[in-house]
Each structure stands twice: as C-alpha cells, then as structure tokens.
C-alpha cells in the first residue's frame, strides 16, 4: 500500500456505499479514483500536479466534480449507499 491511499480494510467499508455507475466504465476503477482524491487532499497539491499513475488530472477532477454535484461524497461521508442520494 502506498502512502495516502486506502487500505484494504478502508476500501471494504467504502465500496458498498458507491452503488452502481452509469455511463462508460472507468479505466482505473473507483478505488484508484478515490485514492487520487485522497492523495490530492492530503498533499494539498493542485489538480494539475496529480501523479500520472492516477490518470489525467482533468479526468479525475471532472469525476470529482460530478460526484460532488450528485451528492455522492456526502453519501459516502454520511455512511449511506449512493443509491439513496436524492
């Protein structure tokens, strides 16, 4: 496990809260996406400075923004399934 990334135990608690996705499948998956967001928040870097291992910074930012608008982050932090988001 890399620094600033989810452990297996943390991922197992978050994964059921994500619900199903609409649209094309992500090349990197939800766990890598969440790891990218955690890495950015913990390090304080700008989106453009995300390491390449997380994919293109703009793709990660756009997904982060869509999740915020849809209330998915709020659902995760309130520990309820994303399918319950109004």
JSON list of N, CA and C in Angstrom, two decimals:
[
{"chain": "A", "resi": 1, "resn": "UNK", "atom": "N", "xyz": [0.84, -1.18, 0.00]},
{"chain": "A", "resi": 1, "resn": "UNK", "atom": "CA", "xyz": [0.00, 0.00, 0.00]},
{"chain": "A", "resi": 1, "resn": "UNK", "atom": "C", "xyz": [0.88, 1.25, 0.00]},
{"chain": "A", "resi": 2, "resn": "UNK", "atom": "N", "xyz": [0.51, 2.21, -0.78]},
{"chain": "A", "resi": 2, "resn": "UNK", "atom": "CA", "xyz": [1.24, 3.46, -0.84]},
{"chain": "A", "resi": 2, "resn": "UNK", "atom": "C", "xyz": [0.70, 4.44, 0.19]},
{"chain": "A", "resi": 3, "resn": "UNK", "atom": "N", "xyz": [1.55, 5.35, 0.56]},
{"chain": "A", "resi": 3, "resn": "UNK", "atom": "CA", "xyz": [1.16, 6.40, 1.49]},
{"chain": "A", "resi": 3, "resn": "UNK", "atom": "C", "xyz": [0.02, 7.21, 0.88]},
{"chain": "A", "resi": 4, "resn": "UNK", "atom": "N", "xyz": [-0.91, 7.65, 1.66]},
{"chain": "A", "resi": 4, "resn": "UNK", "atom": "CA", "xyz": [-2.06, 8.46, 1.25]},
{"chain": "A", "resi": 4, "resn": "UNK", "atom": "C", "xyz": [-3.07, 7.68, 0.42]},
{"chain": "A", "resi": 5, "resn": "UNK", "atom": "N", "xyz": [-3.08, 6.36, 0.50]},
{"chain": "A", "resi": 5, "resn": "UNK", "atom": "CA", "xyz": [-4.06, 5.58, -0.25]},
{"chain": "A", "resi": 5, "resn": "UNK", "atom": "C", "xyz": [-4.84, 4.68, 0.70]},
{"chain": "A", "resi": 6, "resn": "UNK", "atom": "N", "xyz": [-6.00, 4.23, 0.24]},
{"chain": "A", "resi": 6, "resn": "UNK", "atom": "CA", "xyz": [-6.87, 3.41, 1.06]},
{"chain": "A", "resi": 6, "resn": "UNK", "atom": "C", "xyz": [-6.26, 2.04, 1.35]},
{"chain": "A", "resi": 7, "resn": "UNK", "atom": "N", "xyz": [-6.41, 1.61, 2.58]},
{"chain": "A", "resi": 7, "resn": "UNK", "atom": "CA", "xyz": [-6.02, 0.23, 2.91]},
{"chain": "A", "resi": 7, "resn": "UNK", "atom": "C", "xyz": [-7.16, -0.68, 2.44]},
{"chain": "A", "resi": 8, "resn": "UNK", "atom": "N", "xyz": [-6.91, -1.98, 2.44]},
{"chain": "A", "resi": 8, "resn": "UNK", "atom": "CA", "xyz": [-7.95, -2.93, 2.04]},
{"chain": "A", "resi": 8, "resn": "UNK", "atom": "C", "xyz": [-9.15, -2.84, 2.98]},
{"chain": "A", "resi": 9, "resn": "UNK", "atom": "N", "xyz": [-8.90, -2.64, 4.26]},
{"chain": "A", "resi": 9, "resn": "UNK", "atom": "CA", "xyz": [-10.00, -2.53, 5.23]},
{"chain": "A", "resi": 9, "resn": "UNK", "atom": "C", "xyz": [-10.84, -1.28, 4.98]},
{"chain": "A", "resi": 10, "resn": "UNK", "atom": "N", "xyz": [-10.18, -0.17, 4.70]},
{"chain": "A", "resi": 10, "resn": "UNK", "atom": "CA", "xyz": [-10.91, 1.07, 4.40]},
{"chain": "A", "resi": 10, "resn": "UNK", "atom": "C", "xyz": [-11.73, 0.93, 3.13]},
{"chain": "A", "resi": 11, "resn": "UNK", "atom": "N", "xyz": [-11.13, 0.32, 2.10]},
{"chain": "A", "resi": 11, "resn": "UNK", "atom": "CA", "xyz": [-11.83, 0.13, 0.84]},
{"chain": "A", "resi": 11, "resn": "UNK", "atom": "C", "xyz": [-13.06, -0.76, 1.03]},
{"chain": "A", "resi": 12, "resn": "UNK", "atom": "N", "xyz": [-12.93, -1.80, 1.84]},
{"chain": "A", "resi": 12, "resn": "UNK", "atom": "CA", "xyz": [-14.06, -2.71, 2.04]},
{"chain": "A", "resi": 12, "resn": "UNK", "atom": "C", "xyz": [-15.23, -2.00, 2.73]},
{"chain": "A", "resi": 13, "resn": "UNK", "atom": "N", "xyz": [-14.96, -0.95, 3.48]},
{"chain": "A", "resi": 13, "resn": "UNK", "atom": "CA", "xyz": [-16.04, -0.18, 4.12]},
{"chain": "A", "resi": 13, "resn": "UNK", "atom": "C", "xyz": [-16.68, 0.82, 3.15]},
{"chain": "A", "resi": 14, "resn": "UNK", "atom": "N", "xyz": [-15.89, 1.33, 2.22]},
{"chain": "A", "resi": 14, "resn": "UNK", "atom": "CA", "xyz": [-16.39, 2.35, 1.28]},
{"chain": "A", "resi": 14, "resn": "UNK", "atom": "C", "xyz": [-17.08, 1.73, 0.07]},
{"chain": "A", "resi": 15, "resn": "UNK", "atom": "N", "xyz": [-16.55, 0.64, -0.44]},
{"chain": "A", "resi": 15, "resn": "UNK", "atom": "CA", "xyz": [-17.05, 0.05, -1.69]},
{"chain": "A", "resi": 15, "resn": "UNK", "atom": "C", "xyz": [-18.57, -0.16, -1.71]},
{"chain": "A", "resi": 16, "resn": "UNK", "atom": "N", "xyz": [-19.19, -0.71, -0.65]},
{"chain": "A", "resi": 16, "resn": "UNK", "atom": "CA", "xyz": [-20.64, -0.91, -0.70]},
{"chain": "A", "resi": 16, "resn": "UNK", "atom": "C", "xyz": [-21.43, 0.40, -0.77]},
{"chain": "A", "resi": 17, "resn": "UNK", "atom": "N", "xyz": [-20.82, 1.50, -0.39]},
{"chain": "A", "resi": 17, "resn": "UNK", "atom": "CA", "xyz": [-21.52, 2.79, -0.39]},
{"chain": "A", "resi": 17, "resn": "UNK", "atom": "C", "xyz": [-21.55, 3.45, -1.77]},
{"chain": "A", "resi": 18, "resn": "UNK", "atom": "N", "xyz": [-20.78, 2.94, -2.71]},
{"chain": "A", "resi": 18, "resn": "UNK", "atom": "CA", "xyz": [-20.65, 3.59, -4.01]},
{"chain": "A", "resi": 18, "resn": "UNK", "atom": "C", "xyz": [-21.82, 3.34, -4.94]},
{"chain": "A", "resi": 19, "resn": "UNK", "atom": "N", "xyz": [-22.51, 2.24, -4.80]},
{"chain": "A", "resi": 19, "resn": "UNK", "atom": "CA", "xyz": [-23.64, 1.94, -5.68]},
{"chain": "A", "resi": 19, "resn": "UNK", "atom": "C", "xyz": [-23.16, 1.64, -7.09]},
{"chain": "A", "resi": 20, "resn": "UNK", "atom": "N", "xyz": [-24.10, 1.65, -8.01]},
{"chain": "A", "resi": 20, "resn": "UNK", "atom": "CA", "xyz": [-23.76, 1.35, -9.40]},
{"chain": "A", "resi": 20, "resn": "UNK", "atom": "C", "xyz": [-23.47, 2.64, -10.16]},
{"chain": "A", "resi": 21, "resn": "UNK", "atom": "N", "xyz": [-22.74, 2.48, -11.24]},
{"chain": "A", "resi": 21, "resn": "UNK", "atom": "CA", "xyz": [-22.35, 3.62, -12.07]},
{"chain": "A", "resi": 21, "resn": "UNK", "atom": "C", "xyz": [-23.20, 3.65, -13.32]},
{"chain": "A", "resi": 22, "resn": "UNK", "atom": "N", "xyz": [-23.38, 4.85, -13.84]},
{"chain": "A", "resi": 22, "resn": "UNK", "atom": "CA", "xyz": [-23.97, 5.00, -15.17]},
{"chain": "A", "resi": 22, "resn": "UNK", "atom": "C", "xyz": [-22.86, 5.48, -16.09]},
{"chain": "A", "resi": 23, "resn": "UNK", "atom": "N", "xyz": [-23.03, 5.27, -17.36]},
{"chain": "A", "resi": 23, "resn": "UNK", "atom": "CA", "xyz": [-22.02, 5.71, -18.31]},
{"chain": "A", "resi": 23, "resn": "UNK", "atom": "C", "xyz": [-20.96, 4.66, -18.54]},
{"chain": "A", "resi": 24, "resn": "UNK", "atom": "N", "xyz": [-19.95, 5.01, -19.30]},
{"chain": "A", "resi": 24, "resn": "UNK", "atom": "CA", "xyz": [-18.90, 4.03, -19.62]},
{"chain": "A", "resi": 24, "resn": "UNK", "atom": "C", "xyz": [-18.09, 3.66, -18.38]},
{"chain": "A", "resi": 25, "resn": "UNK", "atom": "N", "xyz": [-17.58, 2.44, -18.35]},
{"chain": "A", "resi": 25, "resn": "UNK", "atom": "CA", "xyz": [-16.78, 2.02, -17.19]},
{"chain": "A", "resi": 25, "resn": "UNK", "atom": "C", "xyz": [-15.47, 2.79, -17.12]},
{"chain": "A", "resi": 26, "resn": "UNK", "atom": "N", "xyz": [-15.03, 3.03, -15.91]},
{"chain": "A", "resi": 26, "resn": "UNK", "atom": "CA", "xyz": [-13.77, 3.73, -15.68]},
{"chain": "A", "resi": 26, "resn": "UNK", "atom": "C", "xyz": [-12.61, 2.80, -15.98]},
{"chain": "A", "resi": 27, "resn": "UNK", "atom": "N", "xyz": [-11.57, 3.32, -16.62]},
{"chain": "A", "resi": 27, "resn": "UNK", "atom": "CA", "xyz": [-10.39, 2.51, -16.92]},
{"chain": "A", "resi": 27, "resn": "UNK", "atom": "C", "xyz": [-9.64, 2.14, -15.65]},
{"chain": "A", "resi": 28, "resn": "UNK", "atom": "N", "xyz": [-9.64, 3.01, -14.68]},
{"chain": "A", "resi": 28, "resn": "UNK", "atom": "CA", "xyz": [-8.85, 2.80, -13.46]},
{"chain": "A", "resi": 28, "resn": "UNK", "atom": "C", "xyz": [-9.68, 2.30, -12.28]},
{"chain": "A", "resi": 29, "resn": "UNK", "atom": "N", "xyz": [-10.96, 2.47, -12.31]},
{"chain": "A", "resi": 29, "resn": "UNK", "atom": "CA", "xyz": [-11.81, 1.98, -11.23]},
{"chain": "A", "resi": 29, "resn": "UNK", "atom": "C", "xyz": [-12.02, 3.00, -10.13]},
{"chain": "A", "resi": 30, "resn": "UNK", "atom": "N", "xyz": [-13.01, 2.71, -9.30]},
{"chain": "A", "resi": 30, "resn": "UNK", "atom": "CA", "xyz": [-13.38, 3.62, -8.22]},
{"chain": "A", "resi": 30, "resn": "UNK", "atom": "C", "xyz": [-12.29, 3.76, -7.16]},
{"chain": "A", "resi": 31, "resn": "UNK", "atom": "N", "xyz": [-11.64, 2.66, -6.84]},
{"chain": "A", "resi": 31, "resn": "UNK", "atom": "CA", "xyz": [-10.62, 2.73, -5.78]},
{"chain": "A", "resi": 31, "resn": "UNK", "atom": "C", "xyz": [-9.47, 3.64, -6.18]},
{"chain": "A", "resi": 32, "resn": "UNK", "atom": "N", "xyz": [-8.98, 3.52, -7.40]},
{"chain": "A", "resi": 32, "resn": "UNK", "atom": "CA", "xyz": [-7.90, 4.39, -7.86]},
{"chain": "A", "resi": 32, "resn": "UNK", "atom": "C", "xyz": [-8.35, 5.85, -7.89]},
{"chain": "A", "resi": 33, "resn": "UNK", "atom": "N", "xyz": [-9.60, 6.06, -8.30]},
{"chain": "A", "resi": 33, "resn": "UNK", "atom": "CA", "xyz": [-10.12, 7.43, -8.33]},
{"chain": "A", "resi": 33, "resn": "UNK", "atom": "C", "xyz": [-10.16, 8.02, -6.91]},
{"chain": "A", "resi": 34, "resn": "UNK", "atom": "N", "xyz": [-10.68, 7.28, -5.97]},
{"chain": "A", "resi": 34, "resn": "UNK", "atom": "CA", "xyz": [-10.75, 7.77, -4.59]},
{"chain": "A", "resi": 34, "resn": "UNK", "atom": "C", "xyz": [-9.34, 7.96, -4.03]},
{"chain": "A", "resi": 35, "resn": "UNK", "atom": "N", "xyz": [-8.42, 7.07, -4.37]},
{"chain": "A", "resi": 35, "resn": "UNK", "atom": "CA", "xyz": [-7.03, 7.24, -3.94]},
{"chain": "A", "resi": 35, "resn": "UNK", "atom": "C", "xyz": [-6.45, 8.54, -4.50]},
{"chain": "A", "resi": 36, "resn": "UNK", "atom": "N", "xyz": [-6.78, 8.88, -5.73]},
{"chain": "A", "resi": 36, "resn": "UNK", "atom": "CA", "xyz": [-6.30, 10.13, -6.33]},
{"chain": "A", "resi": 36, "resn": "UNK", "atom": "C", "xyz": [-6.83, 11.33, -5.56]},
{"chain": "A", "resi": 37, "resn": "UNK", "atom": "N", "xyz": [-8.10, 11.29, -5.20]},
{"chain": "A", "resi": 37, "resn": "UNK", "atom": "CA", "xyz": [-8.70, 12.40, -4.45]},
{"chain": "A", "resi": 37, "resn": "UNK", "atom": "C", "xyz": [-8.06, 12.50, -3.06]},
{"chain": "A", "resi": 38, "resn": "UNK", "atom": "N", "xyz": [-7.89, 11.37, -2.40]},
{"chain": "A", "resi": 38, "resn": "UNK", "atom": "CA", "xyz": [-7.25, 11.37, -1.08]},
{"chain": "A", "resi": 38, "resn": "UNK", "atom": "C", "xyz": [-5.83, 11.92, -1.18]},
{"chain": "A", "resi": 39, "resn": "UNK", "atom": "N", "xyz": [-5.08, 11.47, -2.19]},
{"chain": "A", "resi": 39, "resn": "UNK", "atom": "CA", "xyz": [-3.71, 11.93, -2.37]},
{"chain": "A", "resi": 39, "resn": "UNK", "atom": "C", "xyz": [-3.68, 13.45, -2.53]},
{"chain": "A", "resi": 40, "resn": "UNK", "atom": "N", "xyz": [-4.58, 13.97, -3.34]},
{"chain": "A", "resi": 40, "resn": "UNK", "atom": "CA", "xyz": [-4.62, 15.41, -3.57]},
{"chain": "A", "resi": 40, "resn": "UNK", "atom": "C", "xyz": [-4.96, 16.17, -2.28]},
{"chain": "A", "resi": 41, "resn": "UNK", "atom": "N", "xyz": [-5.95, 15.69, -1.56]},
{"chain": "A", "resi": 41, "resn": "UNK", "atom": "CA", "xyz": [-6.37, 16.38, -0.33]},
{"chain": "A", "resi": 41, "resn": "UNK", "atom": "C", "xyz": [-5.28, 16.33, 0.73]},
{"chain": "A", "resi": 42, "resn": "UNK", "atom": "N", "xyz": [-4.65, 15.18, 0.89]},
{"chain": "A", "resi": 42, "resn": "UNK", "atom": "CA", "xyz": [-3.61, 15.05, 1.92]},
{"chain": "A", "resi": 42, "resn": "UNK", "atom": "C", "xyz": [-2.34, 15.82, 1.60]},
{"chain": "A", "resi": 43, "resn": "UNK", "atom": "N", "xyz": [-2.00, 15.93, 0.31]},
{"chain": "A", "resi": 43, "resn": "UNK", "atom": "CA", "xyz": [-0.77, 16.62, -0.05]},
{"chain": "A", "resi": 43, "resn": "UNK", "atom": "C", "xyz": [-0.99, 18.11, -0.30]},
{"chain": "A", "resi": 44, "resn": "UNK", "atom": "N", "xyz": [-2.21, 18.50, -0.63]},
{"chain": "A", "resi": 44, "resn": "UNK", "atom": "CA", "xyz": [-2.51, 19.90, -0.87]},
{"chain": "A", "resi": 44, "resn": "UNK", "atom": "C", "xyz": [-2.09, 20.42, -2.23]},
{"chain": "A", "resi": 45, "resn": "UNK", "atom": "N", "xyz": [-1.76, 19.52, -3.15]},
{"chain": "A", "resi": 45, "resn": "UNK", "atom": "CA", "xyz": [-1.32, 19.97, -4.47]},
{"chain": "A", "resi": 45, "resn": "UNK", "atom": "C", "xyz": [-2.51, 20.39, -5.32]},
{"chain": "A", "resi": 46, "resn": "UNK", "atom": "N", "xyz": [-2.22, 21.09, -6.40]},
{"chain": "A", "resi": 46, "resn": "UNK", "atom": "CA", "xyz": [-3.27, 21.43, -7.36]},
{"chain": "A", "resi": 46, "resn": "UNK", "atom": "C", "xyz": [-3.61, 20.19, -8.16]},
{"chain": "A", "resi": 47, "resn": "UNK", "atom": "N", "xyz": [-4.80, 20.20, -8.77]},
{"chain": "A", "resi": 47, "resn": "UNK", "atom": "CA", "xyz": [-5.22, 19.06, -9.57]},
{"chain": "A", "resi": 47, "resn": "UNK", "atom": "C", "xyz": [-4.19, 18.73, -10.65]},
{"chain": "A", "resi": 48, "resn": "UNK", "atom": "N", "xyz": [-3.62, 19.74, -11.27]},
{"chain": "A", "resi": 48, "resn": "UNK", "atom": "CA", "xyz": [-2.66, 19.53, -12.36]},
{"chain": "A", "resi": 48, "resn": "UNK", "atom": "C", "xyz": [-1.40, 18.78, -11.91]},
{"chain": "A", "resi": 49, "resn": "UNK", "atom": "N", "xyz": [-1.16, 18.73, -10.61]},
{"chain": "A", "resi": 49, "resn": "UNK", "atom": "CA", "xyz": [0.05, 18.10, -10.10]},
{"chain": "A", "resi": 49, "resn": "UNK", "atom": "C", "xyz": [-0.17, 16.67, -9.61]},
{"chain": "A", "resi": 50, "resn": "UNK", "atom": "N", "xyz": [-1.33, 16.08, -9.92]},
{"chain": "A", "resi": 50, "resn": "UNK", "atom": "CA", "xyz": [-1.55, 14.67, -9.56]},
{"chain": "A", "resi": 50, "resn": "UNK", "atom": "C", "xyz": [-0.53, 13.80, -10.27]},
{"chain": "A", "resi": 51, "resn": "UNK", "atom": "N", "xyz": [0.00, 12.78, -9.60]},
{"chain": "A", "resi": 51, "resn": "UNK", "atom": "CA", "xyz": [0.92, 11.86, -10.29]},
{"chain": "A", "resi": 51, "resn": "UNK", "atom": "C", "xyz": [0.22, 11.16, -11.46]},
{"chain": "A", "resi": 52, "resn": "UNK", "atom": "N", "xyz": [0.98, 10.85, -12.48]},
{"chain": "A", "resi": 52, "resn": "UNK", "atom": "CA", "xyz": [0.44, 10.22, -13.68]},
{"chain": "A", "resi": 52, "resn": "UNK", "atom": "C", "xyz": [-0.21, 8.87, -13.40]},
{"chain": "A", "resi": 53, "resn": "UNK", "atom": "N", "xyz": [0.19, 8.20, -12.31]},
{"chain": "A", "resi": 53, "resn": "UNK", "atom": "CA", "xyz": [-0.38, 6.89, -12.02]},
{"chain": "A", "resi": 53, "resn": "UNK", "atom": "C", "xyz": [-1.89, 6.94, -11.78]},
{"chain": "A", "resi": 54, "resn": "UNK", "atom": "N", "xyz": [-2.41, 8.14, -11.50]},
{"chain": "A", "resi": 54, "resn": "UNK", "atom": "CA", "xyz": [-3.85, 8.30, -11.27]},
{"chain": "A", "resi": 54, "resn": "UNK", "atom": "C", "xyz": [-4.61, 8.62, -12.56]},
{"chain": "A", "resi": 55, "resn": "UNK", "atom": "N", "xyz": [-3.91, 8.77, -13.66]},
{"chain": "A", "resi": 55, "resn": "UNK", "atom": "CA", "xyz": [-4.56, 9.15, -14.91]},
{"chain": "A", "resi": 55, "resn": "UNK", "atom": "C", "xyz": [-4.45, 10.64, -15.12]},
{"chain": "A", "resi": 56, "resn": "UNK", "atom": "N", "xyz": [-5.12, 11.11, -16.15]},
{"chain": "A", "resi": 56, "resn": "UNK", "atom": "CA", "xyz": [-5.06, 12.54, -16.48]},
{"chain": "A", "resi": 56, "resn": "UNK", "atom": "C", "xyz": [-5.79, 13.34, -15.40]},
{"chain": "A", "resi": 57, "resn": "UNK", "atom": "N", "xyz": [-5.16, 14.39, -14.94]},
{"chain": "A", "resi": 57, "resn": "UNK", "atom": "CA", "xyz": [-5.70, 15.19, -13.83]},
{"chain": "A", "resi": 57, "resn": "UNK", "atom": "C", "xyz": [-7.10, 15.71, -14.14]},
{"chain": "A", "resi": 58, "resn": "UNK", "atom": "N", "xyz": [-7.35, 16.12, -15.37]},
{"chain": "A", "resi": 58, "resn": "UNK", "atom": "CA", "xyz": [-8.64, 16.71, -15.72]},
{"chain": "A", "resi": 58, "resn": "UNK", "atom": "C", "xyz": [-9.76, 15.67, -15.63]},
{"chain": "A", "resi": 59, "resn": "UNK", "atom": "N", "xyz": [-9.44, 14.43, -16.00]},
{"chain": "A", "resi": 59, "resn": "UNK", "atom": "CA", "xyz": [-10.42, 13.36, -15.89]},
{"chain": "A", "resi": 59, "resn": "UNK", "atom": "C", "xyz": [-10.78, 13.11, -14.43]},
{"chain": "A", "resi": 60, "resn": "UNK", "atom": "N", "xyz": [-9.77, 13.09, -13.58]},
{"chain": "A", "resi": 60, "resn": "UNK", "atom": "CA", "xyz": [-10.00, 12.89, -12.14]},
{"chain": "A", "resi": 60, "resn": "UNK", "atom": "C", "xyz": [-10.80, 14.06, -11.58]},
{"chain": "A", "resi": 61, "resn": "UNK", "atom": "N", "xyz": [-10.44, 15.28, -11.94]},
{"chain": "A", "resi": 61, "resn": "UNK", "atom": "CA", "xyz": [-11.16, 16.45, -11.45]},
{"chain": "A", "resi": 61, "resn": "UNK", "atom": "C", "xyz": [-12.62, 16.43, -11.91]},
{"chain": "A", "resi": 62, "resn": "UNK", "atom": "N", "xyz": [-12.85, 16.12, -13.18]},
{"chain": "A", "resi": 62, "resn": "UNK", "atom": "CA", "xyz": [-14.23, 16.12, -13.70]},
{"chain": "A", "resi": 62, "resn": "UNK", "atom": "C", "xyz": [-15.09, 15.10, -12.95]},
{"chain": "A", "resi": 63, "resn": "UNK", "atom": "N", "xyz": [-14.54, 13.94, -12.70]},
{"chain": "A", "resi": 63, "resn": "UNK", "atom": "CA", "xyz": [-15.29, 12.93, -11.95]},
{"chain": "A", "resi": 63, "resn": "UNK", "atom": "C", "xyz": [-15.53, 13.39, -10.51]},
{"chain": "A", "resi": 64, "resn": "UNK", "atom": "N", "xyz": [-14.53, 13.97, -9.89]},
{"chain": "A", "resi": 64, "resn": "UNK", "atom": "CA", "xyz": [-14.68, 14.51, -8.54]},
{"chain": "A", "resi": 64, "resn": "UNK", "atom": "C", "xyz": [-15.83, 15.53, -8.51]},
{"chain": "A", "resi": 65, "resn": "UNK", "atom": "N", "xyz": [-15.84, 16.41, -9.48]},
{"chain": "A", "resi": 65, "resn": "UNK", "atom": "CA", "xyz": [-16.86, 17.46, -9.55]},
{"chain": "A", "resi": 65, "resn": "UNK", "atom": "C", "xyz": [-18.26, 16.86, -9.77]},
{"chain": "A", "resi": 66, "resn": "UNK", "atom": "N", "xyz": [-18.36, 15.87, -10.66]},
{"chain": "A", "resi": 66, "resn": "UNK", "atom": "CA", "xyz": [-19.66, 15.22, -10.89]},
{"chain": "A", "resi": 66, "resn": "UNK", "atom": "C", "xyz": [-20.17, 14.53, -9.63]},
{"chain": "A", "resi": 67, "resn": "UNK", "atom": "N", "xyz": [-19.26, 13.86, -8.92]},
{"chain": "A", "resi": 67, "resn": "UNK", "atom": "CA", "xyz": [-19.66, 13.21, -7.67]},
{"chain": "A", "resi": 67, "resn": "UNK", "atom": "C", "xyz": [-20.12, 14.25, -6.65]},
{"chain": "A", "resi": 68, "resn": "UNK", "atom": "N", "xyz": [-19.45, 15.37, -6.58]},
{"chain": "A", "resi": 68, "resn": "UNK", "atom": "CA", "xyz": [-19.84, 16.43, -5.64]},
{"chain": "A", "resi": 68, "resn": "UNK", "atom": "C", "xyz": [-21.23, 16.96, -5.98]},
{"chain": "A", "resi": 69, "resn": "UNK", "atom": "N", "xyz": [-21.47, 17.23, -7.25]},
{"chain": "A", "resi": 69, "resn": "UNK", "atom": "CA", "xyz": [-22.78, 17.75, -7.67]},
{"chain": "A", "resi": 69, "resn": "UNK", "atom": "C", "xyz": [-23.90, 16.75, -7.41]},
{"chain": "A", "resi": 70, "resn": "UNK", "atom": "N", "xyz": [-23.60, 15.47, -7.56]},
{"chain": "A", "resi": 70, "resn": "UNK", "atom": "CA", "xyz": [-24.61, 14.43, -7.38]},
{"chain": "A", "resi": 70, "resn": "UNK", "atom": "C", "xyz": [-24.81, 14.06, -5.91]},
{"chain": "A", "resi": 71, "resn": "UNK", "atom": "N", "xyz": [-23.97, 14.56, -5.01]},
{"chain": "A", "resi": 71, "resn": "UNK", "atom": "CA", "xyz": [-24.10, 14.25, -3.59]},
{"chain": "A", "resi": 71, "resn": "UNK", "atom": "C", "xyz": [-23.45, 12.94, -3.19]},
{"chain": "A", "resi": 72, "resn": "UNK", "atom": "N", "xyz": [-22.62, 12.38, -4.07]},
{"chain": "A", "resi": 72, "resn": "UNK", "atom": "CA", "xyz": [-22.01, 11.08, -3.75]},
{"chain": "A", "resi": 72, "resn": "UNK", "atom": "C", "xyz": [-21.01, 11.19, -2.61]},
{"chain": "A", "resi": 73, "resn": "UNK", "atom": "N", "xyz": [-20.23, 12.27, -2.54]},
{"chain": "A", "resi": 73, "resn": "UNK", "atom": "CA", "xyz": [-19.28, 12.42, -1.43]},
{"chain": "A", "resi": 73, "resn": "UNK", "atom": "C", "xyz": [-20.03, 12.55, -0.12]},
{"chain": "A", "resi": 74, "resn": "UNK", "atom": "N", "xyz": [-21.10, 13.31, -0.11]},
{"chain": "A", "resi": 74, "resn": "UNK", "atom": "CA", "xyz": [-21.90, 13.46, 1.10]},
{"chain": "A", "resi": 74, "resn": "UNK", "atom": "C", "xyz": [-22.45, 12.11, 1.55]},
{"chain": "A", "resi": 75, "resn": "UNK", "atom": "N", "xyz": [-22.90, 11.30, 0.60]},
{"chain": "A", "resi": 75, "resn": "UNK", "atom": "CA", "xyz": [-23.42, 9.97, 0.93]},
{"chain": "A", "resi": 75, "resn": "UNK", "atom": "C", "xyz": [-22.33, 9.09, 1.54]},
{"chain": "A", "resi": 76, "resn": "UNK", "atom": "N", "xyz": [-21.14, 9.14, 0.96]},
{"chain": "A", "resi": 76, "resn": "UNK", "atom": "CA", "xyz": [-20.04, 8.33, 1.49]},
{"chain": "A", "resi": 76, "resn": "UNK", "atom": "C", "xyz": [-19.70, 8.77, 2.91]},
{"chain": "A", "resi": 77, "resn": "UNK", "atom": "N", "xyz": [-19.59, 10.07, 3.13]},
{"chain": "A", "resi": 77, "resn": "UNK", "atom": "CA", "xyz": [-19.21, 10.56, 4.46]},
{"chain": "A", "resi": 77, "resn": "UNK", "atom": "C", "xyz": [-20.32, 10.40, 5.49]},
{"chain": "A", "resi": 78, "resn": "UNK", "atom": "N", "xyz": [-21.56, 10.30, 5.03]},
{"chain": "A", "resi": 78, "resn": "UNK", "atom": "CA", "xyz": [-22.64, 10.06, 5.98]},
{"chain": "A", "resi": 78, "resn": "UNK", "atom": "C", "xyz": [-22.93, 8.57, 6.12]},
{"chain": "A", "resi": 79, "resn": "UNK", "atom": "N", "xyz": [-22.11, 7.75, 5.41]},
{"chain": "A", "resi": 79, "resn": "UNK", "atom": "CA", "xyz": [-22.16, 6.29, 5.53]},
{"chain": "A", "resi": 79, "resn": "UNK", "atom": "C", "xyz": [-23.49, 5.71, 5.06]},
{"chain": "A", "resi": 80, "resn": "UNK", "atom": "N", "xyz": [-24.00, 6.24, 3.94]},
{"chain": "A", "resi": 80, "resn": "UNK", "atom": "CA", "xyz": [-25.21, 5.67, 3.36]},
{"chain": "A", "resi": 80, "resn": "UNK", "atom": "C", "xyz": [-24.94, 5.36, 1.88]},
{"chain": "A", "resi": 81, "resn": "UNK", "atom": "N", "xyz": [-25.59, 4.37, 1.33]},
{"chain": "A", "resi": 81, "resn": "UNK", "atom": "CA", "xyz": [-25.36, 3.99, -0.06]},
{"chain": "A", "resi": 81, "resn": "UNK", "atom": "C", "xyz": [-25.65, 5.14, -1.03]},
{"chain": "A", "resi": 82, "resn": "UNK", "atom": "N", "xyz": [-24.84, 5.23, -2.09]},
{"chain": "A", "resi": 82, "resn": "UNK", "atom": "CA", "xyz": [-25.01, 6.29, -3.08]},
{"chain": "A", "resi": 82, "resn": "UNK", "atom": "C", "xyz": [-26.34, 6.20, -3.79]},
{"chain": "A", "resi": 83, "resn": "UNK", "atom": "N", "xyz": [-26.95, 5.01, -3.84]},
{"chain": "A", "resi": 83, "resn": "UNK", "atom": "CA", "xyz": [-28.26, 4.88, -4.47]},
{"chain": "A", "resi": 83, "resn": "UNK", "atom": "C", "xyz": [-29.35, 5.61, -3.70]},
{"chain": "A", "resi": 84, "resn": "UNK", "atom": "N", "xyz": [-29.07, 5.97, -2.44]},
{"chain": "A", "resi": 84, "resn": "UNK", "atom": "CA", "xyz": [-30.03, 6.71, -1.63]},
{"chain": "A", "resi": 84, "resn": "UNK", "atom": "C", "xyz": [-29.90, 8.22, -1.82]},
{"chain": "A", "resi": 85, "resn": "UNK", "atom": "N", "xyz": [-28.97, 8.65, -2.68]},
{"chain": "A", "resi": 85, "resn": "UNK", "atom": "CA", "xyz": [-28.78, 10.09, -2.92]},
{"chain": "A", "resi": 85, "resn": "UNK", "atom": "C", "xyz": [-29.97, 10.60, -3.69]},
{"chain": "A", "resi": 86, "resn": "UNK", "atom": "N", "xyz": [-30.60, 11.68, -3.20]},
{"chain": "A", "resi": 86, "resn": "UNK", "atom": "CA", "xyz": [-31.77, 12.21, -3.91]},
{"chain": "A", "resi": 86, "resn": "UNK", "atom": "C", "xyz": [-31.44, 12.76, -5.27]}
]
